[in-house]
Amino acid sequence: MNTLISETVSTPAEVFAEAMSSLVSGVAAVTARTASGDPCGLLVSSICSYSAAPPSVLVAVDRSARSYDALLRAPEFGVHLLGADQQELARVFASRSDDKFGGRRWDWDGAVPRLTGSLAYLRCATSRIVEHGDHAVLIGEVASCRMAPGEPLVYFRRALDWRLDVG
Ligand SMILES: Cc1cc2nc3c(=O)[nH]c(=O)nc-3n(C[C@H](O)[C@H](O)[C@H](O)COP(=O)(O)O)c2cc1C
């Protein structure tokens, strides 16, 4: 693999990760209900708009995530696009905390844990799952969505504190 940054990284996987850190993305808390009826969720940057007809999103979930089984089994999942004021929530959902929902405002939207306060919330029905490598891609058909004003939380160069000036 050709690279201009090989002085600081060595393996192809490290070069790949370093190169992809140049991609600017938003982040989302993706939530679902576990088989035992509890809410679960994780932070993802692998979220994108997939198709307009039908309106669908795509998200990639790591096999090693504890939410993996629940997300692959649940008929629905929730996508919360995070705002710049939601860094704490982002860090907790990126952790392996057992209590990601404790002390937060959230409710059940049918079978989907819906967190209060995101820039956008989409309730998605899982329509396809593609397992590849160490991740699975979930394609979710958007059943409903809500938006709120605000600036996005931006992930770039492995940092979650970048700001987009959209004013
Ligand atoms: C900025 C950022 C982006 C992430 N993107 C993804 C992602 O797209 N897919 C994924 O499976 N994990 C992603 N993660 C890692 C998960 O959030 C992390 O493994 C989390 O602990 C999983 O929680 P769980 O094990 O409770 O399900 C990301 C983490 C960070 C900090």
mmCIF file of C-alpha atoms and ligand atoms in Angstrom:
data_model
loop_
_atom_site.group_PDB
_atom_site.id
_atom_site.type_symbol
_atom_site.label_atom_id
_atom_site.label_comp_id
_atom_site.label_asym_id
_atom_site.label_seq_id
_atom_site.Cartn_x
_atom_site.Cartn_y
_atom_site.Cartn_z
ATOM 1 C CA MET A 1 0.000 0.000 0.000
ATOM 2 C CA ASN A 2 1.498 3.358 -0.997
ATOM 3 C CA THR A 3 1.597 5.971 1.711
ATOM 4 C CA LEU A 4 3.173 9.263 2.618
ATOM 5 C CA ILE A 5 2.782 8.598 6.317
ATOM 6 C CA SER A 6 4.617 5.294 6.654
ATOM 7 C CA GLU A 7 7.238 6.815 8.958
ATOM 8 C CA THR A 8 4.776 6.824 11.830
ATOM 9 C CA VAL A 9 2.698 3.738 11.052
ATOM 10 C CA SER A 10 3.724 0.348 9.788
ATOM 11 C CA THR A 11 1.164 -2.384 9.158
ATOM 12 C CA PRO A 12 -1.368 -2.153 6.319
ATOM 13 C CA ALA A 13 -4.150 -2.043 8.931
ATOM 14 C CA GLU A 14 -2.482 0.896 10.687
ATOM 15 C CA VAL A 15 -1.923 2.734 7.415
ATOM 16 C CA PHE A 16 -5.563 2.115 6.490
ATOM 17 C CA ALA A 17 -6.773 3.447 9.857
ATOM 18 C CA GLU A 18 -4.509 6.474 9.610
ATOM 19 C CA ALA A 19 -5.653 7.241 6.064
ATOM 20 C CA MET A 20 -9.326 6.929 7.028
ATOM 21 C CA SER A 21 -8.809 9.332 9.925
ATOM 22 C CA SER A 22 -8.680 12.016 7.216
ATOM 23 C CA LEU A 23 -12.357 11.435 6.489
ATOM 24 C CA VAL A 24 -14.607 13.967 8.197
ATOM 25 C CA SER A 25 -17.798 12.412 9.494
ATOM 26 C CA GLY A 26 -20.653 13.034 11.811
ATOM 27 C CA VAL A 27 -21.361 10.538 14.558
ATOM 28 C CA ALA A 28 -24.526 8.800 15.686
ATOM 29 C CA ALA A 29 -25.731 6.887 18.697
ATOM 30 C CA VAL A 30 -27.384 3.762 17.310
ATOM 31 C CA THR A 31 -29.826 2.061 19.675
ATOM 32 C CA ALA A 32 -31.875 -1.118 19.833
ATOM 33 C CA ARG A 33 -33.712 -3.357 22.277
ATOM 34 C CA THR A 34 -31.925 -6.450 23.516
ATOM 35 C CA ALA A 35 -33.576 -9.877 23.677
ATOM 36 C CA SER A 36 -34.112 -9.298 27.399
ATOM 37 C CA GLY A 37 -35.921 -6.024 26.740
ATOM 38 C CA ASP A 38 -33.201 -3.592 27.778
ATOM 39 C CA PRO A 39 -31.998 -0.612 25.754
ATOM 40 C CA CYS A 40 -28.529 -0.874 24.236
ATOM 41 C CA GLY A 41 -26.490 1.260 21.893
ATOM 42 C CA LEU A 42 -23.139 2.360 20.608
ATOM 43 C CA LEU A 43 -21.457 5.301 18.939
ATOM 44 C CA VAL A 44 -20.789 4.974 15.199
ATOM 45 C CA SER A 45 -19.155 7.119 12.574
ATOM 46 C CA SER A 46 -20.052 4.600 9.856
ATOM 47 C CA ILE A 47 -23.452 6.114 9.263
ATOM 48 C CA CYS A 48 -24.610 7.428 5.929
ATOM 49 C CA SER A 49 -27.629 8.107 3.866
ATOM 50 C CA TYR A 50 -27.991 5.045 1.615
ATOM 51 C CA SER A 51 -30.981 5.424 -0.650
ATOM 52 C CA ALA A 52 -33.689 8.027 -1.208
ATOM 53 C CA ALA A 53 -36.346 5.614 -2.454
ATOM 54 C CA PRO A 54 -36.997 4.053 -0.102
ATOM 55 C CA PRO A 55 -35.348 6.408 2.392
ATOM 56 C CA SER A 56 -32.647 4.253 3.945
ATOM 57 C CA VAL A 57 -29.514 4.542 6.021
ATOM 58 C CA LEU A 58 -26.491 2.314 6.285
ATOM 59 C CA VAL A 59 -24.487 1.607 9.407
ATOM 60 C CA ALA A 60 -21.555 -0.765 10.011
ATOM 61 C CA VAL A 61 -21.324 -2.562 13.357
ATOM 62 C CA ASP A 62 -18.257 -4.281 14.741
ATOM 63 C CA ARG A 63 -18.712 -7.965 15.630
ATOM 64 C CA SER A 64 -16.943 -7.326 18.913
ATOM 65 C CA ALA A 65 -19.461 -4.684 20.024
ATOM 66 C CA ARG A 66 -21.721 -5.917 22.790
ATOM 67 C CA SER A 67 -24.648 -4.339 20.915
ATOM 68 C CA TYR A 68 -23.881 -6.453 17.825
ATOM 69 C CA ASP A 69 -26.243 -9.347 18.545
ATOM 70 C CA ALA A 70 -29.100 -7.088 19.593
ATOM 71 C CA LEU A 71 -28.703 -4.909 16.507
ATOM 72 C CA LEU A 72 -28.620 -7.876 14.176
ATOM 73 C CA ARG A 73 -31.650 -9.507 15.796
ATOM 74 C CA ALA A 74 -33.826 -6.470 16.411
ATOM 75 C CA PRO A 75 -36.380 -5.677 13.702
ATOM 76 C CA GLU A 76 -35.806 -1.957 14.285
ATOM 77 C CA PHE A 77 -33.055 0.362 15.404
ATOM 78 C CA GLY A 78 -32.724 4.059 16.174
ATOM 79 C CA VAL A 79 -30.198 6.494 14.743
ATOM 80 C CA HIS A 80 -29.423 9.690 16.665
ATOM 81 C CA LEU A 81 -27.213 12.155 14.793
ATOM 82 C CA LEU A 82 -25.348 13.947 17.536
ATOM 83 C CA GLY A 83 -24.912 17.657 18.079
ATOM 84 C CA ALA A 84 -21.811 19.532 19.181
ATOM 85 C CA ASP A 85 -23.186 19.697 22.729
ATOM 86 C CA GLN A 86 -23.407 15.897 23.028
ATOM 87 C CA GLN A 87 -19.756 14.978 23.538
ATOM 88 C CA GLU A 88 -20.425 13.342 26.894
ATOM 89 C CA LEU A 89 -23.142 11.149 25.410
ATOM 90 C CA ALA A 90 -20.815 10.283 22.516
ATOM 91 C CA ARG A 91 -18.044 9.198 24.873
ATOM 92 C CA VAL A 92 -20.366 7.050 26.978
ATOM 93 C CA PHE A 93 -21.856 5.366 23.900
ATOM 94 C CA ALA A 94 -18.316 4.748 22.603
ATOM 95 C CA SER A 95 -17.469 3.023 25.890
ATOM 96 C CA ARG A 96 -18.377 -0.408 27.190
ATOM 97 C CA SER A 97 -20.384 1.051 30.044
ATOM 98 C CA ASP A 98 -23.170 -1.171 31.377
ATOM 99 C CA ASP A 99 -25.344 1.853 32.027
ATOM 100 C CA LYS A 100 -25.367 4.057 28.938
ATOM 101 C CA PHE A 101 -28.966 5.164 29.470
ATOM 102 C CA GLY A 102 -28.846 5.855 33.208
ATOM 103 C CA GLY A 103 -29.574 9.479 34.061
ATOM 104 C CA ARG A 104 -30.527 10.322 30.469
ATOM 105 C CA ARG A 105 -33.823 11.435 29.004
ATOM 106 C CA TRP A 106 -35.069 8.672 26.735
ATOM 107 C CA ASP A 107 -38.208 6.681 26.005
ATOM 108 C CA TRP A 108 -39.387 3.733 23.950
ATOM 109 C CA ASP A 109 -40.459 4.595 20.425
ATOM 110 C CA GLY A 110 -42.140 1.244 19.840
ATOM 111 C CA ALA A 111 -39.212 -1.161 20.246
ATOM 112 C CA VAL A 112 -36.589 1.534 19.724
ATOM 113 C CA PRO A 113 -34.835 3.391 22.552
ATOM 114 C CA ARG A 114 -35.174 7.060 21.613
ATOM 115 C CA LEU A 115 -32.742 9.498 23.217
ATOM 116 C CA THR A 116 -33.799 13.098 23.752
ATOM 117 C CA GLY A 117 -31.743 15.945 22.372
ATOM 118 C CA SER A 118 -30.068 14.772 19.163
ATOM 119 C CA LEU A 119 -29.858 16.828 15.954
ATOM 120 C CA ALA A 120 -31.847 14.210 14.129
ATOM 121 C CA TYR A 121 -33.545 10.986 15.149
ATOM 122 C CA LEU A 122 -34.480 8.277 12.674
ATOM 123 C CA ARG A 123 -36.441 5.157 13.503
ATOM 124 C CA CYS A 124 -35.375 2.456 11.084
ATOM 125 C CA ALA A 125 -36.704 -0.977 10.167
ATOM 126 C CA THR A 126 -33.850 -3.325 9.359
ATOM 127 C CA SER A 127 -34.234 -4.391 5.748
ATOM 128 C CA ARG A 128 -30.879 -6.008 4.987
ATOM 129 C CA ILE A 129 -27.772 -7.198 6.774
ATOM 130 C CA VAL A 130 -24.462 -7.847 5.015
ATOM 131 C CA GLU A 131 -21.791 -9.543 7.086
ATOM 132 C CA HIS A 132 -18.316 -8.875 5.811
ATOM 133 C CA GLY A 133 -15.000 -9.115 7.601
ATOM 134 C CA ASP A 134 -15.162 -7.990 11.204
ATOM 135 C CA HIS A 135 -18.266 -5.833 10.699
ATOM 136 C CA ALA A 136 -21.862 -6.216 9.543
ATOM 137 C CA VAL A 137 -23.611 -3.578 7.466
ATOM 138 C CA LEU A 138 -27.186 -2.860 8.459
ATOM 139 C CA ILE A 139 -29.464 -1.178 5.977
ATOM 140 C CA GLY A 140 -32.419 0.404 7.707
ATOM 141 C CA GLU A 141 -35.511 1.750 6.038
ATOM 142 C CA VAL A 142 -36.510 4.994 7.684
ATOM 143 C CA ALA A 143 -39.972 4.745 9.214
ATOM 144 C CA SER A 144 -39.991 8.198 10.792
ATOM 145 C CA CYS A 145 -37.607 11.007 11.571
ATOM 146 C CA ARG A 146 -37.353 14.178 13.615
ATOM 147 C CA MET A 147 -34.944 17.077 13.420
ATOM 148 C CA ALA A 148 -33.810 19.835 15.754
ATOM 149 C CA PRO A 149 -31.661 22.915 15.152
ATOM 150 C CA GLY A 150 -28.002 22.887 16.137
ATOM 151 C CA GLU A 151 -24.465 22.184 14.996
ATOM 152 C CA PRO A 152 -23.112 18.671 14.437
ATOM 153 C CA LEU A 153 -20.546 16.810 16.460
ATOM 154 C CA VAL A 154 -17.708 16.211 14.010
ATOM 155 C CA TYR A 155 -15.175 13.381 14.021
ATOM 156 C CA PHE A 156 -11.858 14.025 12.290
ATOM 157 C CA ARG A 157 -8.278 12.854 12.906
ATOM 158 C CA ARG A 158 -9.467 10.683 15.807
ATOM 159 C CA ALA A 159 -10.872 13.678 17.679
ATOM 160 C CA LEU A 160 -14.491 14.442 18.473
ATOM 161 C CA ASP A 161 -13.992 18.122 19.249
ATOM 162 C CA TRP A 162 -13.983 19.608 15.779
ATOM 163 C CA ARG A 163 -16.537 22.265 14.991
ATOM 164 C CA LEU A 164 -18.282 23.175 11.782
ATOM 165 C CA ASP A 165 -19.165 26.837 11.643
ATOM 166 C CA VAL A 166 -22.568 26.672 10.030
ATOM 167 C CA GLY A 167 -23.662 30.109 11.247
HETATM 168 C C1 LIG B 1 -15.688 8.292 16.875
HETATM 169 C C2 LIG B 1 -16.030 6.831 17.005
HETATM 170 C C3 LIG B 1 -16.644 6.174 15.961
HETATM 171 C C4 LIG B 1 -16.985 4.818 16.061
HETATM 172 N N1 LIG B 1 -17.601 4.212 15.003
HETATM 173 C C5 LIG B 1 -17.973 2.915 15.108
HETATM 174 C C6 LIG B 1 -18.672 2.291 14.045
HETATM 175 O O1 LIG B 1 -18.927 2.888 13.003
HETATM 176 N N2 LIG B 1 -19.054 0.995 14.212
HETATM 177 C C7 LIG B 1 -18.786 0.294 15.357
HETATM 178 O O2 LIG B 1 -19.173 -0.879 15.459
HETATM 179 N N3 LIG B 1 -18.102 0.867 16.384
HETATM 180 C C8 LIG B 1 -17.708 2.165 16.291
HETATM 181 N N4 LIG B 1 -17.053 2.765 17.324
HETATM 182 C C9 LIG B 1 -16.720 1.970 18.505
HETATM 183 C C10 LIG B 1 -17.909 1.694 19.429
HETATM 184 O O3 LIG B 1 -18.599 2.885 19.745
HETATM 185 C C11 LIG B 1 -17.351 1.045 20.727
HETATM 186 O O4 LIG B 1 -16.721 -0.172 20.402
HETATM 187 C C12 LIG B 1 -18.397 0.811 21.794
HETATM 188 O O5 LIG B 1 -17.731 0.505 23.007
HETATM 189 C C13 LIG B 1 -19.330 -0.325 21.492
HETATM 190 O O6 LIG B 1 -20.237 -0.402 22.575
HETATM 191 P P1 LIG B 1 -20.882 -1.785 23.020
HETATM 192 O O7 LIG B 1 -19.768 -2.787 23.107
HETATM 193 O O8 LIG B 1 -21.521 -1.490 24.355
HETATM 194 O O9 LIG B 1 -21.888 -2.182 21.959
HETATM 195 C C14 LIG B 1 -16.688 4.110 17.249
HETATM 196 C C15 LIG B 1 -16.065 4.772 18.313
HETATM 197 C C16 LIG B 1 -15.730 6.121 18.192
HETATM 198 C C17 LIG B 1 -15.073 6.823 19.348
#
